[in-house]
Amino acid sequence: MKIQRIEPGARMSQCVVAGGLAFLAGQVASDTSADVKGQTAQVLAQIDALLAKAGSSRSKLLSANIYLKDMAHFEAMNQVWDAWVAADGQPARATVQAALATPAGLVEIQVVAAL
């Protein structure tokens, strides 16, 4: 099986493509001074860019794991998510509250998509 690593780093690759699937690492906002809506928009833009590099798109999402620093941000995050994901392309999804590695980060999203 061929494995392609996109934007590899010392600890992880931002995306790994194998077996007709694109596995993205958890994406976080680069500007953590933004509120949860702003951070979510940044993360989703990064996901779009990585999926494009892998030869996929948000219309091919299979699953998403969303990590929120505080579940009080659930509705605000969903407003941005709902505007981004296609009405007929919703992936299987889980959302949990978690302590994120970046203290000022409010949201992290990890997805798997078909190619």
Tab-separated table of C-alpha atoms in Angstrom:
chain	number	residue	atom	x	y	z
A	1	MET	CA	0.000	0.000	0.000
A	2	LYS	CA	1.284	3.432	-0.941
A	3	ILE	CA	1.402	5.970	1.898
A	4	GLN	CA	1.708	9.708	1.269
A	5	ARG	CA	2.595	12.082	4.103
A	6	ILE	CA	1.576	15.716	3.638
A	7	GLU	CA	3.374	18.405	5.651
A	8	PRO	CA	5.397	15.968	7.757
A	9	GLY	CA	7.024	17.253	10.913
A	10	ALA	CA	9.162	15.919	13.742
A	11	ARG	CA	6.221	14.354	15.607
A	12	MET	CA	3.457	14.006	13.040
A	13	SER	CA	2.232	14.685	9.545
A	14	GLN	CA	-0.641	17.107	9.042
A	15	CYS	CA	-2.252	14.569	6.700
A	16	VAL	CA	-1.584	10.943	5.797
A	17	VAL	CA	-3.108	9.451	2.658
A	18	ALA	CA	-3.452	5.678	2.394
A	19	GLY	CA	-5.989	3.163	1.163
A	20	GLY	CA	-8.128	5.791	-0.560
A	21	LEU	CA	-8.501	7.833	2.623
A	22	ALA	CA	-7.055	11.092	3.960
A	23	PHE	CA	-6.415	11.174	7.706
A	24	LEU	CA	-5.871	14.693	9.055
A	25	ALA	CA	-4.115	15.519	12.289
A	26	GLY	CA	-6.073	17.650	14.735
A	27	GLN	CA	-6.135	21.199	13.391
A	28	VAL	CA	-5.997	24.247	15.664
A	29	ALA	CA	-6.261	27.968	15.006
A	30	SER	CA	-3.091	29.934	14.374
A	31	ASP	CA	-4.673	33.112	15.807
A	32	THR	CA	-5.857	32.109	19.251
A	33	SER	CA	-6.902	35.664	20.087
A	34	ALA	CA	-10.094	34.986	18.064
A	35	ASP	CA	-13.288	33.774	19.717
A	36	VAL	CA	-14.521	30.216	19.141
A	37	LYS	CA	-16.300	31.191	15.920
A	38	GLY	CA	-13.132	32.772	14.569
A	39	GLN	CA	-10.975	29.854	15.643
A	40	THR	CA	-13.420	27.359	14.135
A	41	ALA	CA	-13.399	29.248	10.821
A	42	GLN	CA	-9.587	29.179	10.795
A	43	VAL	CA	-9.514	25.445	11.517
A	44	LEU	CA	-12.050	24.661	8.800
A	45	ALA	CA	-10.038	26.709	6.273
A	46	GLN	CA	-6.935	24.684	7.197
A	47	ILE	CA	-8.921	21.467	6.756
A	48	ASP	CA	-10.063	22.619	3.298
A	49	ALA	CA	-6.450	23.348	2.312
A	50	LEU	CA	-5.111	20.003	3.560
A	51	LEU	CA	-7.926	18.055	1.932
A	52	ALA	CA	-7.182	19.810	-1.370
A	53	LYS	CA	-3.501	18.836	-1.084
A	54	ALA	CA	-4.610	15.242	-0.524
A	55	GLY	CA	-6.944	15.305	-3.533
A	56	SER	CA	-10.140	15.405	-1.505
A	57	SER	CA	-12.661	17.931	-0.221
A	58	ARG	CA	-15.148	18.539	2.576
A	59	SER	CA	-17.862	16.897	0.446
A	60	LYS	CA	-16.042	13.587	1.007
A	61	LEU	CA	-15.814	13.763	4.810
A	62	LEU	CA	-16.380	10.447	6.548
A	63	SER	CA	-15.793	11.334	10.190
A	64	ALA	CA	-14.927	14.276	12.407
A	65	ASN	CA	-13.770	14.527	16.002
A	66	ILE	CA	-14.224	17.961	17.542
A	67	TYR	CA	-12.521	18.904	20.787
A	68	LEU	CA	-13.785	21.986	22.618
A	69	LYS	CA	-12.037	23.612	25.544
A	70	ASP	CA	-15.482	24.319	27.022
A	71	MET	CA	-18.824	22.812	25.974
A	72	ALA	CA	-20.328	26.271	26.545
A	73	HIS	CA	-18.884	26.991	23.054
A	74	PHE	CA	-20.835	24.126	21.429
A	75	GLU	CA	-23.583	26.228	19.816
A	76	ALA	CA	-21.222	28.954	18.574
A	77	MET	CA	-18.883	26.356	17.047
A	78	ASN	CA	-21.852	24.612	15.419
A	79	GLN	CA	-22.979	27.843	13.753
A	80	VAL	CA	-19.689	27.966	11.851
A	81	TRP	CA	-19.606	24.198	11.260
A	82	ASP	CA	-23.186	24.119	9.914
A	83	ALA	CA	-22.416	26.891	7.417
A	84	TRP	CA	-19.293	24.999	6.259
A	85	VAL	CA	-20.450	21.398	5.901
A	86	ALA	CA	-22.706	20.493	2.974
A	87	ALA	CA	-26.326	19.752	3.870
A	88	ASP	CA	-25.997	16.302	2.280
A	89	GLY	CA	-22.384	15.689	3.328
A	90	GLN	CA	-22.437	15.471	7.104
A	91	PRO	CA	-19.803	13.060	8.420
A	92	ALA	CA	-20.124	10.820	11.439
A	93	ARG	CA	-19.099	13.146	14.267
A	94	ALA	CA	-18.239	13.304	17.938
A	95	THR	CA	-17.751	16.450	20.015
A	96	VAL	CA	-16.138	16.348	23.444
A	97	GLN	CA	-14.763	18.778	25.985
A	98	ALA	CA	-11.012	18.432	26.346
A	99	ALA	CA	-7.948	20.163	27.725
A	100	LEU	CA	-6.201	21.301	24.539
A	101	ALA	CA	-2.425	21.395	24.103
A	102	THR	CA	-2.513	25.108	23.255
A	103	PRO	CA	-3.817	26.920	26.360
A	104	ALA	CA	-5.510	29.721	24.376
A	105	GLY	CA	-6.986	27.277	21.869
A	106	LEU	CA	-10.747	26.844	22.040
A	107	VAL	CA	-11.305	24.170	19.375
A	108	GLU	CA	-9.420	21.383	17.608
A	109	ILE	CA	-10.874	19.356	14.758
A	110	GLN	CA	-9.630	16.075	13.270
A	111	VAL	CA	-11.223	14.548	10.156
A	112	VAL	CA	-11.036	11.547	7.860
A	113	ALA	CA	-12.144	11.890	4.235
A	114	ALA	CA	-12.383	9.690	1.184
A	115	LEU	CA	-10.290	10.629	-1.835
